[in-house]
PDB file of C-alpha atoms and ligand atoms in Angstrom:
ATOM      1  CA  UNK A   1      12.947  17.412   4.801  1.00  0.00           C
ATOM      2  CA  UNK A   2      12.442  14.988   7.747  1.00  0.00           C
ATOM      3  CA  UNK A   3       9.637  14.862  10.448  1.00  0.00           C
ATOM      4  CA  UNK A   4      10.833  12.732  13.393  1.00  0.00           C
ATOM      5  CA  UNK A   5      12.540  10.123  11.459  1.00  0.00           C
ATOM      6  CA  UNK A   6      10.189  10.193   8.478  1.00  0.00           C
ATOM      7  CA  UNK A   7      11.773  11.699   5.360  1.00  0.00           C
ATOM      8  CA  UNK A   8       9.508  13.700   3.171  1.00  0.00           C
ATOM      9  CA  UNK A   9      10.210  14.685  -0.336  1.00  0.00           C
ATOM     10  CA  UNK A  10       7.769  17.185  -2.193  1.00  0.00           C
ATOM     11  CA  UNK A  11       7.372  16.771  -5.840  1.00  0.00           C
ATOM     12  CA  UNK A  12       5.908  19.182  -8.399  1.00  0.00           C
ATOM     13  CA  UNK A  13       3.220  16.923  -9.621  1.00  0.00           C
ATOM     14  CA  UNK A  14       1.819  13.440  -9.674  1.00  0.00           C
ATOM     15  CA  UNK A  15       4.004  12.730 -12.800  1.00  0.00           C
ATOM     16  CA  UNK A  16       7.163  13.865 -11.085  1.00  0.00           C
ATOM     17  CA  UNK A  17       6.115  11.794  -7.999  1.00  0.00           C
ATOM     18  CA  UNK A  18       5.731   8.729 -10.064  1.00  0.00           C
ATOM     19  CA  UNK A  19       9.265   9.115 -11.670  1.00  0.00           C
ATOM     20  CA  UNK A  20      10.825   9.672  -8.149  1.00  0.00           C
ATOM     21  CA  UNK A  21       9.054   6.600  -6.718  1.00  0.00           C
ATOM     22  CA  UNK A  22      10.040   4.475  -9.704  1.00  0.00           C
ATOM     23  CA  UNK A  23      13.813   5.506  -9.141  1.00  0.00           C
ATOM     24  CA  UNK A  24      13.794   4.544  -5.580  1.00  0.00           C
ATOM     25  CA  UNK A  25      12.036   1.190  -6.260  1.00  0.00           C
ATOM     26  CA  UNK A  26      14.262   0.457  -9.070  1.00  0.00           C
ATOM     27  CA  UNK A  27      17.304   1.288  -6.872  1.00  0.00           C
ATOM     28  CA  UNK A  28      16.068  -1.081  -4.168  1.00  0.00           C
ATOM     29  CA  UNK A  29      15.296  -3.898  -6.504  1.00  0.00           C
ATOM     30  CA  UNK A  30      18.765  -3.529  -8.229  1.00  0.00           C
ATOM     31  CA  UNK A  31      20.318  -3.845  -4.807  1.00  0.00           C
ATOM     32  CA  UNK A  32      18.236  -6.566  -3.741  1.00  0.00           C
ATOM     33  CA  UNK A  33      16.680  -8.487  -6.561  1.00  0.00           C
ATOM     34  CA  UNK A  34      14.955 -11.001  -4.313  1.00  0.00           C
ATOM     35  CA  UNK A  35      13.113  -8.382  -2.407  1.00  0.00           C
ATOM     36  CA  UNK A  36       9.707  -8.837  -0.615  1.00  0.00           C
ATOM     37  CA  UNK A  37       7.512  -6.020  -1.748  1.00  0.00           C
ATOM     38  CA  UNK A  38       4.272  -5.340  -0.114  1.00  0.00           C
ATOM     39  CA  UNK A  39       2.033  -3.685  -2.963  1.00  0.00           C
ATOM     40  CA  UNK A  40      -0.778  -1.186  -2.763  1.00  0.00           C
ATOM     41  CA  UNK A  41      -3.503  -0.967  -5.358  1.00  0.00           C
ATOM     42  CA  UNK A  42      -5.734   2.245  -5.329  1.00  0.00           C
ATOM     43  CA  UNK A  43      -5.258   5.174  -7.812  1.00  0.00           C
ATOM     44  CA  UNK A  44      -1.886   6.751  -6.317  1.00  0.00           C
ATOM     45  CA  UNK A  45       0.727   4.034  -7.313  1.00  0.00           C
ATOM     46  CA  UNK A  46      -0.553   3.290 -10.830  1.00  0.00           C
ATOM     47  CA  UNK A  47       1.578   5.967 -12.594  1.00  0.00           C
ATOM     48  CA  UNK A  48       4.348   4.719 -10.688  1.00  0.00           C
ATOM     49  CA  UNK A  49       3.751   1.094 -11.832  1.00  0.00           C
ATOM     50  CA  UNK A  50       3.453   2.296 -15.355  1.00  0.00           C
ATOM     51  CA  UNK A  51       6.717   4.237 -15.076  1.00  0.00           C
ATOM     52  CA  UNK A  52       8.489   1.331 -13.773  1.00  0.00           C
ATOM     53  CA  UNK A  53       7.301  -0.977 -16.512  1.00  0.00           C
ATOM     54  CA  UNK A  54       8.997   1.404 -19.023  1.00  0.00           C
ATOM     55  CA  UNK A  55      12.234   0.679 -17.382  1.00  0.00           C
ATOM     56  CA  UNK A  56      14.653  -2.144 -18.031  1.00  0.00           C
ATOM     57  CA  UNK A  57      14.113  -3.629 -14.684  1.00  0.00           C
ATOM     58  CA  UNK A  58      14.433  -7.336 -13.896  1.00  0.00           C
ATOM     59  CA  UNK A  59      11.813  -7.890 -11.112  1.00  0.00           C
ATOM     60  CA  UNK A  60      11.518 -11.641 -11.744  1.00  0.00           C
ATOM     61  CA  UNK A  61      13.045 -12.616  -8.401  1.00  0.00           C
ATOM     62  CA  UNK A  62      10.870 -10.073  -6.393  1.00  0.00           C
ATOM     63  CA  UNK A  63       8.158 -11.477  -4.198  1.00  0.00           C
ATOM     64  CA  UNK A  64       4.995  -9.341  -4.329  1.00  0.00           C
ATOM     65  CA  UNK A  65       2.941  -9.466  -1.227  1.00  0.00           C
ATOM     66  CA  UNK A  66      -0.699  -8.590  -1.424  1.00  0.00           C
ATOM     67  CA  UNK A  67      -1.685  -5.647   0.873  1.00  0.00           C
ATOM     68  CA  UNK A  68      -5.391  -6.134   1.023  1.00  0.00           C
ATOM     69  CA  UNK A  69      -8.480  -7.711  -0.438  1.00  0.00           C
ATOM     70  CA  UNK A  70     -12.243  -7.434  -0.224  1.00  0.00           C
ATOM     71  CA  UNK A  71     -13.848 -10.125   1.990  1.00  0.00           C
ATOM     72  CA  UNK A  72     -15.601 -12.862  -0.219  1.00  0.00           C
ATOM     73  CA  UNK A  73     -14.310 -11.567  -3.509  1.00  0.00           C
ATOM     74  CA  UNK A  74     -12.498 -13.823  -5.781  1.00  0.00           C
ATOM     75  CA  UNK A  75     -10.214 -13.162  -8.550  1.00  0.00           C
ATOM     76  CA  UNK A  76     -12.781 -13.465 -11.267  1.00  0.00           C
ATOM     77  CA  UNK A  77     -14.662 -10.581  -9.529  1.00  0.00           C
ATOM     78  CA  UNK A  78     -14.133  -7.337 -11.425  1.00  0.00           C
ATOM     79  CA  UNK A  79     -13.570  -5.746  -8.003  1.00  0.00           C
ATOM     80  CA  UNK A  80     -10.893  -8.234  -6.984  1.00  0.00           C
ATOM     81  CA  UNK A  81      -7.837  -6.161  -5.741  1.00  0.00           C
ATOM     82  CA  UNK A  82      -5.684  -9.209  -6.584  1.00  0.00           C
ATOM     83  CA  UNK A  83      -6.794  -8.930 -10.149  1.00  0.00           C
ATOM     84  CA  UNK A  84      -5.998  -5.057  -9.854  1.00  0.00           C
ATOM     85  CA  UNK A  85      -2.529  -5.827  -8.555  1.00  0.00           C
ATOM     86  CA  UNK A  86      -1.930  -8.634 -11.078  1.00  0.00           C
ATOM     87  CA  UNK A  87      -2.842  -6.273 -14.120  1.00  0.00           C
ATOM     88  CA  UNK A  88      -1.063  -3.162 -12.675  1.00  0.00           C
ATOM     89  CA  UNK A  89       2.054  -4.622 -11.289  1.00  0.00           C
ATOM     90  CA  UNK A  90       2.677  -8.352 -11.361  1.00  0.00           C
ATOM     91  CA  UNK A  91       2.239  -9.138 -15.029  1.00  0.00           C
ATOM     92  CA  UNK A  92       3.672  -5.966 -16.414  1.00  0.00           C
ATOM     93  CA  UNK A  93       6.813  -6.357 -14.218  1.00  0.00           C
ATOM     94  CA  UNK A  94       7.190 -10.022 -14.876  1.00  0.00           C
ATOM     95  CA  UNK A  95       6.964 -10.739 -11.136  1.00  0.00           C
ATOM     96  CA  UNK A  96       6.815 -14.631 -10.584  1.00  0.00           C
ATOM     97  CA  UNK A  97       6.249 -15.015  -7.002  1.00  0.00           C
ATOM     98  CA  UNK A  98       3.347 -13.648  -4.987  1.00  0.00           C
ATOM     99  CA  UNK A  99       1.846 -14.030  -1.538  1.00  0.00           C
ATOM    100  CA  UNK A 100      -1.866 -13.529  -1.530  1.00  0.00           C
ATOM    101  CA  UNK A 101      -4.671 -13.006   0.892  1.00  0.00           C
ATOM    102  CA  UNK A 102      -7.400 -15.539   0.304  1.00  0.00           C
ATOM    103  CA  UNK A 103     -10.480 -13.643   0.791  1.00  0.00           C
ATOM    104  CA  UNK A 104     -12.716 -16.449  -0.303  1.00  0.00           C
ATOM    105  CA  UNK A 105     -11.259 -18.956   2.263  1.00  0.00           C
ATOM    106  CA  UNK A 106     -13.975 -20.729   4.386  1.00  0.00           C
ATOM    107  CA  UNK A 107     -12.029 -19.495   7.504  1.00  0.00           C
ATOM    108  CA  UNK A 108     -10.668 -15.929   6.834  1.00  0.00           C
ATOM    109  CA  UNK A 109      -8.989 -15.784  10.189  1.00  0.00           C
ATOM    110  CA  UNK A 110      -7.074 -18.960   9.230  1.00  0.00           C
ATOM    111  CA  UNK A 111      -6.267 -17.397   5.804  1.00  0.00           C
ATOM    112  CA  UNK A 112      -4.699 -14.512   7.533  1.00  0.00           C
ATOM    113  CA  UNK A 113      -2.696 -16.716   9.761  1.00  0.00           C
ATOM    114  CA  UNK A 114      -1.411 -18.524   6.654  1.00  0.00           C
ATOM    115  CA  UNK A 115      -0.502 -15.293   5.073  1.00  0.00           C
ATOM    116  CA  UNK A 116       1.304 -14.142   8.237  1.00  0.00           C
ATOM    117  CA  UNK A 117       3.377 -17.370   8.092  1.00  0.00           C
ATOM    118  CA  UNK A 118       4.198 -17.135   4.408  1.00  0.00           C
ATOM    119  CA  UNK A 119       5.401 -13.635   5.005  1.00  0.00           C
ATOM    120  CA  UNK A 120       7.461 -14.657   7.999  1.00  0.00           C
ATOM    121  CA  UNK A 121       8.885 -17.547   6.155  1.00  0.00           C
ATOM    122  CA  UNK A 122      10.175 -14.823   3.619  1.00  0.00           C
ATOM    123  CA  UNK A 123      11.928 -12.924   6.363  1.00  0.00           C
ATOM    124  CA  UNK A 124       9.247 -10.193   6.628  1.00  0.00           C
ATOM    125  CA  UNK A 125       8.654  -7.250   4.203  1.00  0.00           C
ATOM    126  CA  UNK A 126      11.779  -5.370   2.606  1.00  0.00           C
ATOM    127  CA  UNK A 127       9.841  -2.588   1.133  1.00  0.00           C
ATOM    128  CA  UNK A 128       6.272  -1.427   1.730  1.00  0.00           C
ATOM    129  CA  UNK A 129       4.801   0.551  -1.071  1.00  0.00           C
ATOM    130  CA  UNK A 130       1.645   2.311   0.325  1.00  0.00           C
ATOM    131  CA  UNK A 131      -1.013   4.866  -0.434  1.00  0.00           C
ATOM    132  CA  UNK A 132      -2.636   6.982   2.157  1.00  0.00           C
ATOM    133  CA  UNK A 133      -6.380   6.514   2.823  1.00  0.00           C
ATOM    134  CA  UNK A 134      -8.682   9.429   3.192  1.00  0.00           C
ATOM    135  CA  UNK A 135      -9.034   8.426   6.772  1.00  0.00           C
ATOM    136  CA  UNK A 136      -5.417   7.706   7.366  1.00  0.00           C
ATOM    137  CA  UNK A 137      -5.691   4.044   6.807  1.00  0.00           C
ATOM    138  CA  UNK A 138      -2.667   2.101   5.410  1.00  0.00           C
ATOM    139  CA  UNK A 139      -3.900  -1.081   3.537  1.00  0.00           C
ATOM    140  CA  UNK A 140      -7.382  -1.362   5.166  1.00  0.00           C
ATOM    141  CA  UNK A 141      -6.094  -0.842   8.744  1.00  0.00           C
ATOM    142  CA  UNK A 142      -8.966   1.389   9.501  1.00  0.00           C
ATOM    143  CA  UNK A 143      -8.997   3.775  12.379  1.00  0.00           C
ATOM    144  CA  UNK A 144      -9.029   3.303  15.348  1.00  0.00           C
ATOM    145  CA  UNK A 145      -5.973   1.119  14.847  1.00  0.00           C
ATOM    146  CA  UNK A 146      -3.130   0.145  17.189  1.00  0.00           C
ATOM    147  CA  UNK A 147       0.319  -0.523  15.870  1.00  0.00           C
ATOM    148  CA  UNK A 148       0.328  -4.106  16.862  1.00  0.00           C
ATOM    149  CA  UNK A 149      -2.771  -4.963  14.866  1.00  0.00           C
ATOM    150  CA  UNK A 150      -2.198  -8.160  13.042  1.00  0.00           C
ATOM    151  CA  UNK A 151      -3.351  -9.302   9.535  1.00  0.00           C
ATOM    152  CA  UNK A 152      -7.044  -9.900   9.985  1.00  0.00           C
ATOM    153  CA  UNK A 153     -10.696  -9.290   8.685  1.00  0.00           C
ATOM    154  CA  UNK A 154     -12.062  -5.870   9.096  1.00  0.00           C
ATOM    155  CA  UNK A 155     -15.010  -3.818   8.509  1.00  0.00           C
ATOM    156  CA  UNK A 156     -14.444  -0.948   6.231  1.00  0.00           C
ATOM    157  CA  UNK A 157     -15.536   2.507   7.536  1.00  0.00           C
ATOM    158  CA  UNK A 158     -17.889   4.793   5.675  1.00  0.00           C
ATOM    159  CA  UNK A 159     -14.925   6.869   4.199  1.00  0.00           C
ATOM    160  CA  UNK A 160     -13.172   3.913   2.736  1.00  0.00           C
ATOM    161  CA  UNK A 161     -16.456   2.720   1.148  1.00  0.00           C
ATOM    162  CA  UNK A 162     -16.978   6.161  -0.216  1.00  0.00           C
ATOM    163  CA  UNK A 163     -13.360   6.392  -1.702  1.00  0.00           C
ATOM    164  CA  UNK A 164     -13.437   2.857  -2.889  1.00  0.00           C
ATOM    165  CA  UNK A 165     -16.895   3.380  -4.751  1.00  0.00           C
ATOM    166  CA  UNK A 166     -15.006   5.740  -7.150  1.00  0.00           C
ATOM    167  CA  UNK A 167     -13.005   2.471  -8.446  1.00  0.00           C
ATOM    168  CA  UNK A 168     -15.886   0.444  -9.356  1.00  0.00           C
ATOM    169  CA  UNK A 169     -18.247   2.420 -11.336  1.00  0.00           C
ATOM    170  CA  UNK A 170     -21.444   1.588  -9.868  1.00  0.00           C
ATOM    171  CA  UNK A 171     -20.651  -1.850  -8.296  1.00  0.00           C
ATOM    172  CA  UNK A 172     -21.310  -2.157  -4.695  1.00  0.00           C
ATOM    173  CA  UNK A 173     -18.164  -1.901  -2.588  1.00  0.00           C
ATOM    174  CA  UNK A 174     -17.737  -4.898  -0.300  1.00  0.00           C
ATOM    175  CA  UNK A 175     -18.070  -3.895   3.437  1.00  0.00           C
ATOM    176  CA  UNK A 176     -15.514  -6.269   4.659  1.00  0.00           C
ATOM    177  CA  UNK A 177     -11.908  -6.812   3.816  1.00  0.00           C
ATOM    178  CA  UNK A 178      -8.703  -8.749   4.763  1.00  0.00           C
ATOM    179  CA  UNK A 179      -5.726  -6.468   5.366  1.00  0.00           C
ATOM    180  CA  UNK A 180      -2.030  -7.048   5.992  1.00  0.00           C
ATOM    181  CA  UNK A 181      -1.536  -6.071   9.576  1.00  0.00           C
ATOM    182  CA  UNK A 182      -0.382  -2.778  11.050  1.00  0.00           C
ATOM    183  CA  UNK A 183       2.395  -5.012  12.659  1.00  0.00           C
ATOM    184  CA  UNK A 184       3.562  -6.205   9.289  1.00  0.00           C
ATOM    185  CA  UNK A 185       3.567  -2.905   7.710  1.00  0.00           C
ATOM    186  CA  UNK A 186       5.441  -1.033  10.544  1.00  0.00           C
ATOM    187  CA  UNK A 187       7.896  -4.082  10.549  1.00  0.00           C
ATOM    188  CA  UNK A 188       8.848  -3.382   6.965  1.00  0.00           C
ATOM    189  CA  UNK A 189      12.641  -2.504   6.538  1.00  0.00           C
ATOM    190  CA  UNK A 190      11.678   0.413   4.436  1.00  0.00           C
ATOM    191  CA  UNK A 191       8.405   2.066   3.437  1.00  0.00           C
ATOM    192  CA  UNK A 192       7.366   4.359   0.725  1.00  0.00           C
ATOM    193  CA  UNK A 193       4.191   6.309   1.229  1.00  0.00           C
ATOM    194  CA  UNK A 194       2.826   7.949  -1.999  1.00  0.00           C
ATOM    195  CA  UNK A 195       0.357  10.883  -1.439  1.00  0.00           C
ATOM    196  CA  UNK A 196      -1.084  12.781  -4.270  1.00  0.00           C
ATOM    197  CA  UNK A 197      -3.735  15.457  -4.701  1.00  0.00           C
ATOM    198  CA  UNK A 198      -5.316  18.245  -2.716  1.00  0.00           C
ATOM    199  CA  UNK A 199      -7.978  15.821  -1.247  1.00  0.00           C
ATOM    200  CA  UNK A 200      -5.163  14.251   0.819  1.00  0.00           C
ATOM    201  CA  UNK A 201      -3.947  17.428   2.212  1.00  0.00           C
ATOM    202  CA  UNK A 202      -5.683  17.200   5.600  1.00  0.00           C
ATOM    203  CA  UNK A 203      -4.926  13.715   6.129  1.00  0.00           C
ATOM    204  CA  UNK A 204      -1.314  14.148   5.188  1.00  0.00           C
ATOM    205  CA  UNK A 205      -0.955  16.963   7.690  1.00  0.00           C
ATOM    206  CA  UNK A 206      -2.534  14.907  10.405  1.00  0.00           C
ATOM    207  CA  UNK A 207      -0.204  11.985   9.593  1.00  0.00           C
ATOM    208  CA  UNK A 208       2.837  14.072   9.876  1.00  0.00           C
ATOM    209  CA  UNK A 209       2.009  16.640  12.629  1.00  0.00           C
ATOM    210  CA  UNK A 210      -0.102  14.954  15.284  1.00  0.00           C
ATOM    211  CA  UNK A 211       1.274  12.759  17.848  1.00  0.00           C
ATOM    212  CA  UNK A 212       0.931   9.103  16.588  1.00  0.00           C
ATOM    213  CA  UNK A 213      -2.655   8.114  17.285  1.00  0.00           C
ATOM    214  CA  UNK A 214      -4.950   5.217  16.547  1.00  0.00           C
ATOM    215  CA  UNK A 215      -7.246   7.721  14.960  1.00  0.00           C
ATOM    216  CA  UNK A 216      -4.775   8.161  12.148  1.00  0.00           C
ATOM    217  CA  UNK A 217      -3.130   4.788  11.495  1.00  0.00           C
ATOM    218  CA  UNK A 218      -0.518   6.241   9.051  1.00  0.00           C
ATOM    219  CA  UNK A 219       0.804   8.286  11.954  1.00  0.00           C
ATOM    220  CA  UNK A 220       2.352   5.128  13.481  1.00  0.00           C
ATOM    221  CA  UNK A 221       4.913   5.359  10.399  1.00  0.00           C
ATOM    222  CA  UNK A 222       6.585   8.099  12.409  1.00  0.00           C
ATOM    223  CA  UNK A 223       9.794   6.776  13.774  1.00  0.00           C
ATOM    224  CA  UNK A 224       9.999   4.102  11.120  1.00  0.00           C
ATOM    225  CA  UNK A 225      12.297   3.989   8.088  1.00  0.00           C
ATOM    226  CA  UNK A 226       9.644   5.829   5.787  1.00  0.00           C
ATOM    227  CA  UNK A 227       9.987   8.032   2.810  1.00  0.00           C
ATOM    228  CA  UNK A 228       6.727  10.109   2.043  1.00  0.00           C
ATOM    229  CA  UNK A 229       6.518  11.208  -1.523  1.00  0.00           C
ATOM    230  CA  UNK A 230       3.976  13.923  -1.785  1.00  0.00           C
ATOM    231  CA  UNK A 231       2.978  16.188  -4.656  1.00  0.00           C
ATOM    232  CA  UNK A 232       2.536  19.981  -4.132  1.00  0.00           C
ATOM    233  CA  UNK A 233      -1.267  19.691  -4.196  1.00  0.00           C
ATOM    234  CA  UNK A 234      -0.957  17.144  -1.310  1.00  0.00           C
ATOM    235  CA  UNK A 235       1.599  19.151   0.446  1.00  0.00           C
ATOM    236  CA  UNK A 236      -0.169  22.453   0.421  1.00  0.00           C
ATOM    237  CA  UNK A 237       1.254  24.827   2.954  1.00  0.00           C
ATOM    238  CA  UNK A 238       2.789  22.200   5.197  1.00  0.00           C
TER     239      UNK A 238
HETATM  240  C1  F6R B   1      -5.096  -0.024  -1.567  1.00  0.00           C
HETATM  241  C2  F6R B   1      -5.130   0.340  -0.359  1.00  0.00           C
HETATM  242  C3  F6R B   1      -5.419   1.506   0.294  1.00  0.00           C
HETATM  243  C4  F6R B   1      -5.055   2.728  -0.703  1.00  0.00           C
HETATM  244  C5  F6R B   1      -5.678   4.144  -0.020  1.00  0.00           C
HETATM  245  C6  F6R B   1      -5.390   5.167  -1.010  1.00  0.00           C
HETATM  246  O1  F6R B   1      -4.501  -1.440  -1.774  1.00  0.00           O
HETATM  247  O2  F6R B   1      -4.594  -0.498   0.462  1.00  0.00           O
HETATM  248  O3  F6R B   1      -4.859   1.762   1.572  1.00  0.00           O
HETATM  249  O4  F6R B   1      -3.748   2.696  -0.785  1.00  0.00           O
HETATM  250  O5  F6R B   1      -6.963   3.979   0.167  1.00  0.00           O
HETATM  251  O6  F6R B   1      -6.231   5.111  -2.130  1.00  0.00           O
HETATM  252  P1  F6R B   1      -5.903   5.936  -3.458  1.00  0.00           P
HETATM  253  O7  F6R B   1      -4.504   5.749  -3.879  1.00  0.00           O
HETATM  254  O8  F6R B   1      -6.822   5.497  -4.463  1.00  0.00           O
HETATM  255  O9  F6R B   1      -6.165   7.362  -3.002  1.00  0.00           O
END
């Protein structure tokens, strides 16, 4: 199924989605073991990461690039997105090289610039592995967001604060973050957008059906080399 360049695959459920995503990622890593991979945290990709670790995949030459981090949060903080990425993806898969967003740097803008330079030195992103925010954000590129928005500090929207609160069991969600830029995401040679659950149905419909708009940042993926993997619950009647 295609939608103006975006390829959509609908899977029966979250488990089937994770298996399919793992198949695709495994294929890309085998083809290019030195892949640069932009890695989402959040709930959606976790089953995919678990599925990947079950496979005999050598990811030791992959460079994992952090997608986002809460502003002011260091790696010892239980809410660290780097900590989440390390536990769920980097360590289980034996990834050795990472490019991180330093959200505790005295100058966050400068930290973003360093991150951009590191990614550029790597030749950009080969594969962006993303989840879909309830407000259409990718990473923490919150609406409204233009396609040329760079890696930068952002303020989280109330919707993101609410969805992220579910991760941290009563801990306050930081109100700011550093996010990999929309420009970097849209420049990825290939993107995999994972969408699971009925609560994503409305925003997935807007992502795929509305004309690309700053109000739904994920809609900028239209026309890029993107595969959307959605489970039936998220796909609904689309
Ligand atoms: C996570 C991230 C976010 C999530 C999105 C979906 O690093 O950048 O954009 O991918 O909010 O989150 P889940 O998967 O928890 O629904």
